CSV table of C-alpha atoms in Angstrom, one decimal:
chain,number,residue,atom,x,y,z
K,1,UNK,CA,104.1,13.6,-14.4
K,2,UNK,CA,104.7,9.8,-13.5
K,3,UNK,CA,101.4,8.4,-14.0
K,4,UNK,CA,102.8,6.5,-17.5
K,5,UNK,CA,104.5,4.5,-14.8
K,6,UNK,CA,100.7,2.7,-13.9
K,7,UNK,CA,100.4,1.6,-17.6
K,8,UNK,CA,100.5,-2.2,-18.0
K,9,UNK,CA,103.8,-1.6,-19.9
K,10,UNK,CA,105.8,-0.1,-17.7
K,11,UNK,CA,104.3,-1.7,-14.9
K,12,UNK,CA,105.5,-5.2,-16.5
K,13,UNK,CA,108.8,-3.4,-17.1
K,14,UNK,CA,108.7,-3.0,-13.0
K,15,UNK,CA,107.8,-6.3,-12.3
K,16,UNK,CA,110.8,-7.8,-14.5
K,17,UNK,CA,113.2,-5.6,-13.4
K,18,UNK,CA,112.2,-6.2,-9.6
K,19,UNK,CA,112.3,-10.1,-10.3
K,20,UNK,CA,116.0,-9.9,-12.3
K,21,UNK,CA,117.3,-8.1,-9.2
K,22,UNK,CA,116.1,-10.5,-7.1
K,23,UNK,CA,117.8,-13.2,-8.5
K,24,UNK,CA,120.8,-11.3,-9.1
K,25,UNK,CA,120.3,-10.9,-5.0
K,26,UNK,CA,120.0,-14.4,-4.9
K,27,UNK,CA,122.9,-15.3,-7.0
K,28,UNK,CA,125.2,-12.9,-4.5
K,29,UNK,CA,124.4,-14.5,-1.3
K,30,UNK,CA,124.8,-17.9,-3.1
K,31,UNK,CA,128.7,-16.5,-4.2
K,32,UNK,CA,128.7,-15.2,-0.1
K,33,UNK,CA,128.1,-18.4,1.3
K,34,UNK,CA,130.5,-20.4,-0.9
K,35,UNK,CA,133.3,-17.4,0.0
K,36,UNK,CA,132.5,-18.1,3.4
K,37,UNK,CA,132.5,-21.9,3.6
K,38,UNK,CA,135.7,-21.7,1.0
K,39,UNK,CA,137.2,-19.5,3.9
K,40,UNK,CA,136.4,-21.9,6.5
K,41,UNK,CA,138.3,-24.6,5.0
K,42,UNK,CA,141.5,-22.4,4.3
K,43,UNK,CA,141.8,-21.7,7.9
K,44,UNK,CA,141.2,-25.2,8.8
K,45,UNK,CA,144.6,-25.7,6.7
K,46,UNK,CA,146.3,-23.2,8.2
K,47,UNK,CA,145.5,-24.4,11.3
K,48,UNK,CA,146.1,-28.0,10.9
K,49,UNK,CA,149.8,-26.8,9.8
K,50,UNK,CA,150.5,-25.0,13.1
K,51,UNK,CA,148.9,-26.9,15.9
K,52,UNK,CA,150.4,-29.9,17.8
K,53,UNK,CA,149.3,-33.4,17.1
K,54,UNK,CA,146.3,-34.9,18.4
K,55,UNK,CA,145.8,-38.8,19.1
K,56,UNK,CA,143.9,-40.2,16.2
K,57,UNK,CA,140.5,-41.3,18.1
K,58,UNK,CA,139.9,-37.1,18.7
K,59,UNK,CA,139.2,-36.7,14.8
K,60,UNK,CA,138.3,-40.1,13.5
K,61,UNK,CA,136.0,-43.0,14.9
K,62,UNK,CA,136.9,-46.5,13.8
K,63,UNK,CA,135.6,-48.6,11.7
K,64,UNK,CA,133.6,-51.6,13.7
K,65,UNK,CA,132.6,-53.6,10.3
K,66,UNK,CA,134.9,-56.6,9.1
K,67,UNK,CA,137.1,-56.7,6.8
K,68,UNK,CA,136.6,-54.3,3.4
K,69,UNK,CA,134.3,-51.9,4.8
K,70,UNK,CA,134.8,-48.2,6.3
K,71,UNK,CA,134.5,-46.2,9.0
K,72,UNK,CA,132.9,-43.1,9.6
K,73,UNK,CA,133.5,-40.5,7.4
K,74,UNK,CA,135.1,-37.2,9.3
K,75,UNK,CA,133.1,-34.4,10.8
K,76,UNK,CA,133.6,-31.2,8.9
K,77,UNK,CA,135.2,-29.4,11.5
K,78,UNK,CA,138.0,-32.9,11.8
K,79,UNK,CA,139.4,-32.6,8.3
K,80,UNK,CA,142.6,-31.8,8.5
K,81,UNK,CA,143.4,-32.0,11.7
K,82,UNK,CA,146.8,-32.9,13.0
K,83,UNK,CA,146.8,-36.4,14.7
K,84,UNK,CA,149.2,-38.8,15.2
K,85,UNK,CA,149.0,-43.0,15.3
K,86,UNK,CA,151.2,-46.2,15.7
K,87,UNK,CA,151.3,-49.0,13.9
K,88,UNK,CA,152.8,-51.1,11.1
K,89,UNK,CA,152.9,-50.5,7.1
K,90,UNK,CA,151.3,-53.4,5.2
K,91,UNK,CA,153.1,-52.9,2.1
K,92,UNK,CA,151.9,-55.8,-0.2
K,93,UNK,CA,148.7,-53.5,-0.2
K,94,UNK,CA,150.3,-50.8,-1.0
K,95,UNK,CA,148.4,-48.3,-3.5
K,96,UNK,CA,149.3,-45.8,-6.2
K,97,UNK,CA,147.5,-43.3,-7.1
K,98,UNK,CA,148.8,-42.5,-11.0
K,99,UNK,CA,148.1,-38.6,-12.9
K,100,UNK,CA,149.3,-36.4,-9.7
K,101,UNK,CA,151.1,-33.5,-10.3
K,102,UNK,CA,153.9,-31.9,-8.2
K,103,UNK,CA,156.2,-29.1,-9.5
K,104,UNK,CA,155.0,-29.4,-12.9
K,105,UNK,CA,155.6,-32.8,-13.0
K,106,UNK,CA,153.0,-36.4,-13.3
K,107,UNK,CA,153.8,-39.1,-11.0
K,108,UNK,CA,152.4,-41.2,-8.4
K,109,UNK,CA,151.4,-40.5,-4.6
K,110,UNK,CA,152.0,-43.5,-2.4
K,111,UNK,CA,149.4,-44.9,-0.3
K,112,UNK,CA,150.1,-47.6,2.4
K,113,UNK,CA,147.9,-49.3,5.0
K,114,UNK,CA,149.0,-48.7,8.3
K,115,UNK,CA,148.0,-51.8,10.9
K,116,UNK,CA,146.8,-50.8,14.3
K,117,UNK,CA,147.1,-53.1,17.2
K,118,UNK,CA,143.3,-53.8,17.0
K,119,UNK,CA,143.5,-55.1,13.4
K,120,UNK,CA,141.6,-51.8,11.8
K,121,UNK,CA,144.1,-49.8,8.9
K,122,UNK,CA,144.6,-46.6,8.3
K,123,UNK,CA,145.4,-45.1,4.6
K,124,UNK,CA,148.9,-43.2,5.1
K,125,UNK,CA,149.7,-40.8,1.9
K,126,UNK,CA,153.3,-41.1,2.2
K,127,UNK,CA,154.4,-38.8,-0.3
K,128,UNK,CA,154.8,-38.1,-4.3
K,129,UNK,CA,157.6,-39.9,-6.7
K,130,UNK,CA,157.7,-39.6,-10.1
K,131,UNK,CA,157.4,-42.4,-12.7
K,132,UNK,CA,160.2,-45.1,-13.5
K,133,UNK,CA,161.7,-44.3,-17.1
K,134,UNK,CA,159.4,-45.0,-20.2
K,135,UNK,CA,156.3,-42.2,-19.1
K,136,UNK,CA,154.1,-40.5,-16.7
K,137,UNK,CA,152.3,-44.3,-15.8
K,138,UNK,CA,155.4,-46.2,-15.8
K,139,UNK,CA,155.1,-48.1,-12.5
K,140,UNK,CA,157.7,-46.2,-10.1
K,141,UNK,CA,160.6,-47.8,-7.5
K,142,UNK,CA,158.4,-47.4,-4.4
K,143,UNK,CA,161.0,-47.0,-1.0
K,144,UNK,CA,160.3,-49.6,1.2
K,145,UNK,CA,159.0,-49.1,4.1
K,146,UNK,CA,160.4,-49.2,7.7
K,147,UNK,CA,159.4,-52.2,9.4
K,148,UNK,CA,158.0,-52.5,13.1
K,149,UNK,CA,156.2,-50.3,14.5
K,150,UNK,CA,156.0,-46.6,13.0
K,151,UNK,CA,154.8,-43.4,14.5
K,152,UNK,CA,152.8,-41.0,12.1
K,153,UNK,CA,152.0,-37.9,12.2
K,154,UNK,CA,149.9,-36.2,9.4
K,155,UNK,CA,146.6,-34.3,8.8
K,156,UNK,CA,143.4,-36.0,8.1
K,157,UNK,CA,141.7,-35.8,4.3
K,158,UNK,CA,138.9,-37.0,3.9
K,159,UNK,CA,137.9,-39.3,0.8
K,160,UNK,CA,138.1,-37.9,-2.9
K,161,UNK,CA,134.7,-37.8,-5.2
K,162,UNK,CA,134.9,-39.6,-8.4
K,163,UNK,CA,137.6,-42.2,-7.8
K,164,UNK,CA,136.4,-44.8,-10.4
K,165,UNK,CA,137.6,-48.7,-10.4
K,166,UNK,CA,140.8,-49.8,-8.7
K,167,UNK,CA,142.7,-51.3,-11.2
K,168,UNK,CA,145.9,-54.4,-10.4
K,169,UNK,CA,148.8,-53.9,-12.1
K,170,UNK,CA,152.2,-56.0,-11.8
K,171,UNK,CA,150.6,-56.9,-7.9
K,172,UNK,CA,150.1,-53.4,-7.0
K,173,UNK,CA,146.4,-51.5,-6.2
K,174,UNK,CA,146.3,-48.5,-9.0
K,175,UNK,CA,143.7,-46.0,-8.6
K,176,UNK,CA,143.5,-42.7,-10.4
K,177,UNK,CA,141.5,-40.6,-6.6
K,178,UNK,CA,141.5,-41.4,-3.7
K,179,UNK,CA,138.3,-42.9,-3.0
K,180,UNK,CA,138.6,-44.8,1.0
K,181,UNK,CA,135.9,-46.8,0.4
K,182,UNK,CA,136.7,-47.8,-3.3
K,183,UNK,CA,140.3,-49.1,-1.7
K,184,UNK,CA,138.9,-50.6,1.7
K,185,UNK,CA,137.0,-53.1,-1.0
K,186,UNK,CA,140.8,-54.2,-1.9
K,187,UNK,CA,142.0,-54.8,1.5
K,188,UNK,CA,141.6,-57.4,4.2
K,189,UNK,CA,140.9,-55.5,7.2
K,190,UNK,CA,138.5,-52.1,8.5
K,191,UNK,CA,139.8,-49.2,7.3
K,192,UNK,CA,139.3,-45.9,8.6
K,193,UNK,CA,136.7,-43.4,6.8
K,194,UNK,CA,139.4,-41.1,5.8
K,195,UNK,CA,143.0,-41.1,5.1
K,196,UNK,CA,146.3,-39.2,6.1
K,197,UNK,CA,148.3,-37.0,4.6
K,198,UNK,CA,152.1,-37.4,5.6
K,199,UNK,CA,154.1,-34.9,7.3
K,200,UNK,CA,156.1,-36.4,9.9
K,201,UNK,CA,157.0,-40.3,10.7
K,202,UNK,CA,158.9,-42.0,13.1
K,203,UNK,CA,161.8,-44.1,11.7
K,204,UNK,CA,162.1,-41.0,9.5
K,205,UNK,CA,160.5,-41.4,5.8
K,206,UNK,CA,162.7,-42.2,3.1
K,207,UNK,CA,163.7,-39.1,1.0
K,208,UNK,CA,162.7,-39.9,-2.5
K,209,UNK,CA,159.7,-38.8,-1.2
K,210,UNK,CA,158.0,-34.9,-2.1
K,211,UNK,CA,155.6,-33.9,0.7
K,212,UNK,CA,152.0,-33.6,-1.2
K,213,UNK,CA,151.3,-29.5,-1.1
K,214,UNK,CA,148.2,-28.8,-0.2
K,215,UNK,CA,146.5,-26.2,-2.1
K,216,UNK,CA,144.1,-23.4,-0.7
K,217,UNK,CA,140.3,-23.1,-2.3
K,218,UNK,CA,140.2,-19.9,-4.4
K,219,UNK,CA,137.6,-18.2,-2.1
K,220,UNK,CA,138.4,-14.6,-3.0
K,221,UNK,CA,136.9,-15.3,-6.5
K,222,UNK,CA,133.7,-16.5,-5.5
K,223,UNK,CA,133.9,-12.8,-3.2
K,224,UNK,CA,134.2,-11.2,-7.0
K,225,UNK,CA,131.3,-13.2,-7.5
K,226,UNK,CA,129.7,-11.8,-4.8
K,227,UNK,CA,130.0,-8.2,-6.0
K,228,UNK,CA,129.5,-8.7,-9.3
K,229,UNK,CA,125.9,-9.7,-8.6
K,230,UNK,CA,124.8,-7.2,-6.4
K,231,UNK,CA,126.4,-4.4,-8.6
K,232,UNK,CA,124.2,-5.9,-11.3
K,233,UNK,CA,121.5,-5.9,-9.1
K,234,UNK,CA,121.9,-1.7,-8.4
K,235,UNK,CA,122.4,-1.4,-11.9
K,236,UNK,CA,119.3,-3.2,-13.4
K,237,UNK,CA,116.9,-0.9,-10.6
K,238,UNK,CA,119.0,2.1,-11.5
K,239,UNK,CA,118.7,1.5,-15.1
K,240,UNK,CA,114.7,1.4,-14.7
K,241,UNK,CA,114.6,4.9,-13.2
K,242,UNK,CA,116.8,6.1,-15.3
K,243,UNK,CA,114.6,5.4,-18.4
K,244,UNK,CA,111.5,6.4,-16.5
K,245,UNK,CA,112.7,9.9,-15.9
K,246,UNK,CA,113.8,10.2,-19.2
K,247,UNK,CA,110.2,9.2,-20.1
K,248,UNK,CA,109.1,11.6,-18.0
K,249,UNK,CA,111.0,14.6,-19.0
K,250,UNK,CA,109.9,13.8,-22.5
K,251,UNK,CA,106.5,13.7,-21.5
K,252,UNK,CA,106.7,17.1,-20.1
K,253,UNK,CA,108.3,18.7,-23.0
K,254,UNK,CA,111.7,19.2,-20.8
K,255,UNK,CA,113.5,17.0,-23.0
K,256,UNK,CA,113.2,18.2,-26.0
K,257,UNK,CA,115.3,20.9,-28.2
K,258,UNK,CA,113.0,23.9,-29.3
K,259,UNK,CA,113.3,23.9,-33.6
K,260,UNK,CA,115.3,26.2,-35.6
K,261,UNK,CA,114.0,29.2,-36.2
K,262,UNK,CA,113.6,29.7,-40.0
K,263,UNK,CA,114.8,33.1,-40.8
K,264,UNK,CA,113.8,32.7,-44.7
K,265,UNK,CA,109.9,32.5,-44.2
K,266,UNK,CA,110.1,35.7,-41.8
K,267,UNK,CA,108.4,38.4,-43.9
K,268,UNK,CA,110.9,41.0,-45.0
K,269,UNK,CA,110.7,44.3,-43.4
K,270,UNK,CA,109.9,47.4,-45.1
K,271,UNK,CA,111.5,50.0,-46.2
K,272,UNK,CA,110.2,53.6,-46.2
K,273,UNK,CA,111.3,55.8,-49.0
């Protein structure tokens, strides 16, 4: 009843079914491993929100090069963690970063080197403020910033991809990401591999500041994802059956509708007188 399924037709069929499910398979545990590792880093935020500050050597080596050049980057399982370091701002390096959004709204976020007593700097993200009058890149009022020594506590981000050239504008650093390396090329001492986002500082920050949110990865559509190939998957083997019993049946005459009868070319029956 089957054996049409042995035919070099249908077994090509076979084969390219078999082959489109297996990359449909593929695709799926691609989508599972990106929900997963999306996951990861959500939690990591979470965490980093809740648990008490850790001295900054636990999640970030130094830099040991001289002056422009970076430190280690941050192990995965470091980024944004909750540390806290003392030193002093450098403001005449301080650094805007223009285009970012908060509340609907284009302004600048505020990055300024903090000195360590061994010379090396650390990038501090002290916050967003919008533009000065005139548009979204009119240079802003930046708060000054508290002289001596300052405690901070914030949560380690590491480097942004794409950052592009730092620009100088009216004395200031203007960069459009936040690219660590890009920005230690600017500056006259070590910088750390990473930088830190804001949350706490001691004398307290000045409140024209807005805290920077800090958005969670979209992991439950790459878990869509996920389903959406291995359904396709069932449905591409389930569609090949399906057509080859329907071959089948036809085959075997189950499939097919038994014609009309035709009552007019019956011969007429006699009558008897």
């Amino acid at each position: 009843m089957y054996r049409f399924l042995l035919s070099p037709r249908w077994l090509g069929a076979l084969a390219l079914t078999l082959v489109a499910a297996a990359v449909m398979v593929f695709l799926g545990n691609w989508q599972l491993d990106r929900y997963r590792g999306r996951t990861e880093v959500n939690e990591r935020i979470d965490a980093g929100q809740r648990m008490a500050p850790t001295p900054l050597a636990d999640a970030l080596r130094a830099p040991t090069g001289g002056a422009g050049t970076t430190g280690p980057a941050p192990a995965e399982d470091k980024v944004w963690t909750r540390v806290t370091v003392t030193g002093r701002y450098d403001p005449t390096n301080t650094v805007l970063v223009r285009g970012r959004t908060v509340d609907s709204r284009v302004g600048f976020e505020v990055l300024t080197p903090l000195v360590l007593a061994d010379g090396t700097a650390l990038l501090i993200d002290r916050g967003w403020i919008p533009p000065a009058p005139g548009g979204a890149t009119a240079q802003p009022q930046v708060p000054a910033v508290p002289t001596g020594d300052v405690t901070v506590v914030g949560r380690v981000h590491e480097t942004e991809s794409g950052a592009g050239a730092v620009a100088r504008r009216d004395g200031r650093l203007e960069i459009r990401r936040i690219g660590v390396s890009r920005l230690a090329g600017e500056l006259p001492y070590p910088v750390y591999g990473a930088y830190l986002l804001l949350d706490e500082q001691t004398p307290a920050a000045d409140p024209a500041f807005k805290a920077v949110p800090v958005g969670h990865a979209n992991n439950w559509q790459n878990f869509g994802y996920v389903v959406q190939w291995w359904l396709f998957a069932v449905m591409a083997l389930f569609g090949y059956g399906w057509v080859a019993r329907r071959e089948a049946r036809r085959a075997a005459g189950l499939g097919t509708t038994p014609a009309p009868l035709d009552r007019a070319a019956e011969p007429t029956p006699s009558t008897s007188a």
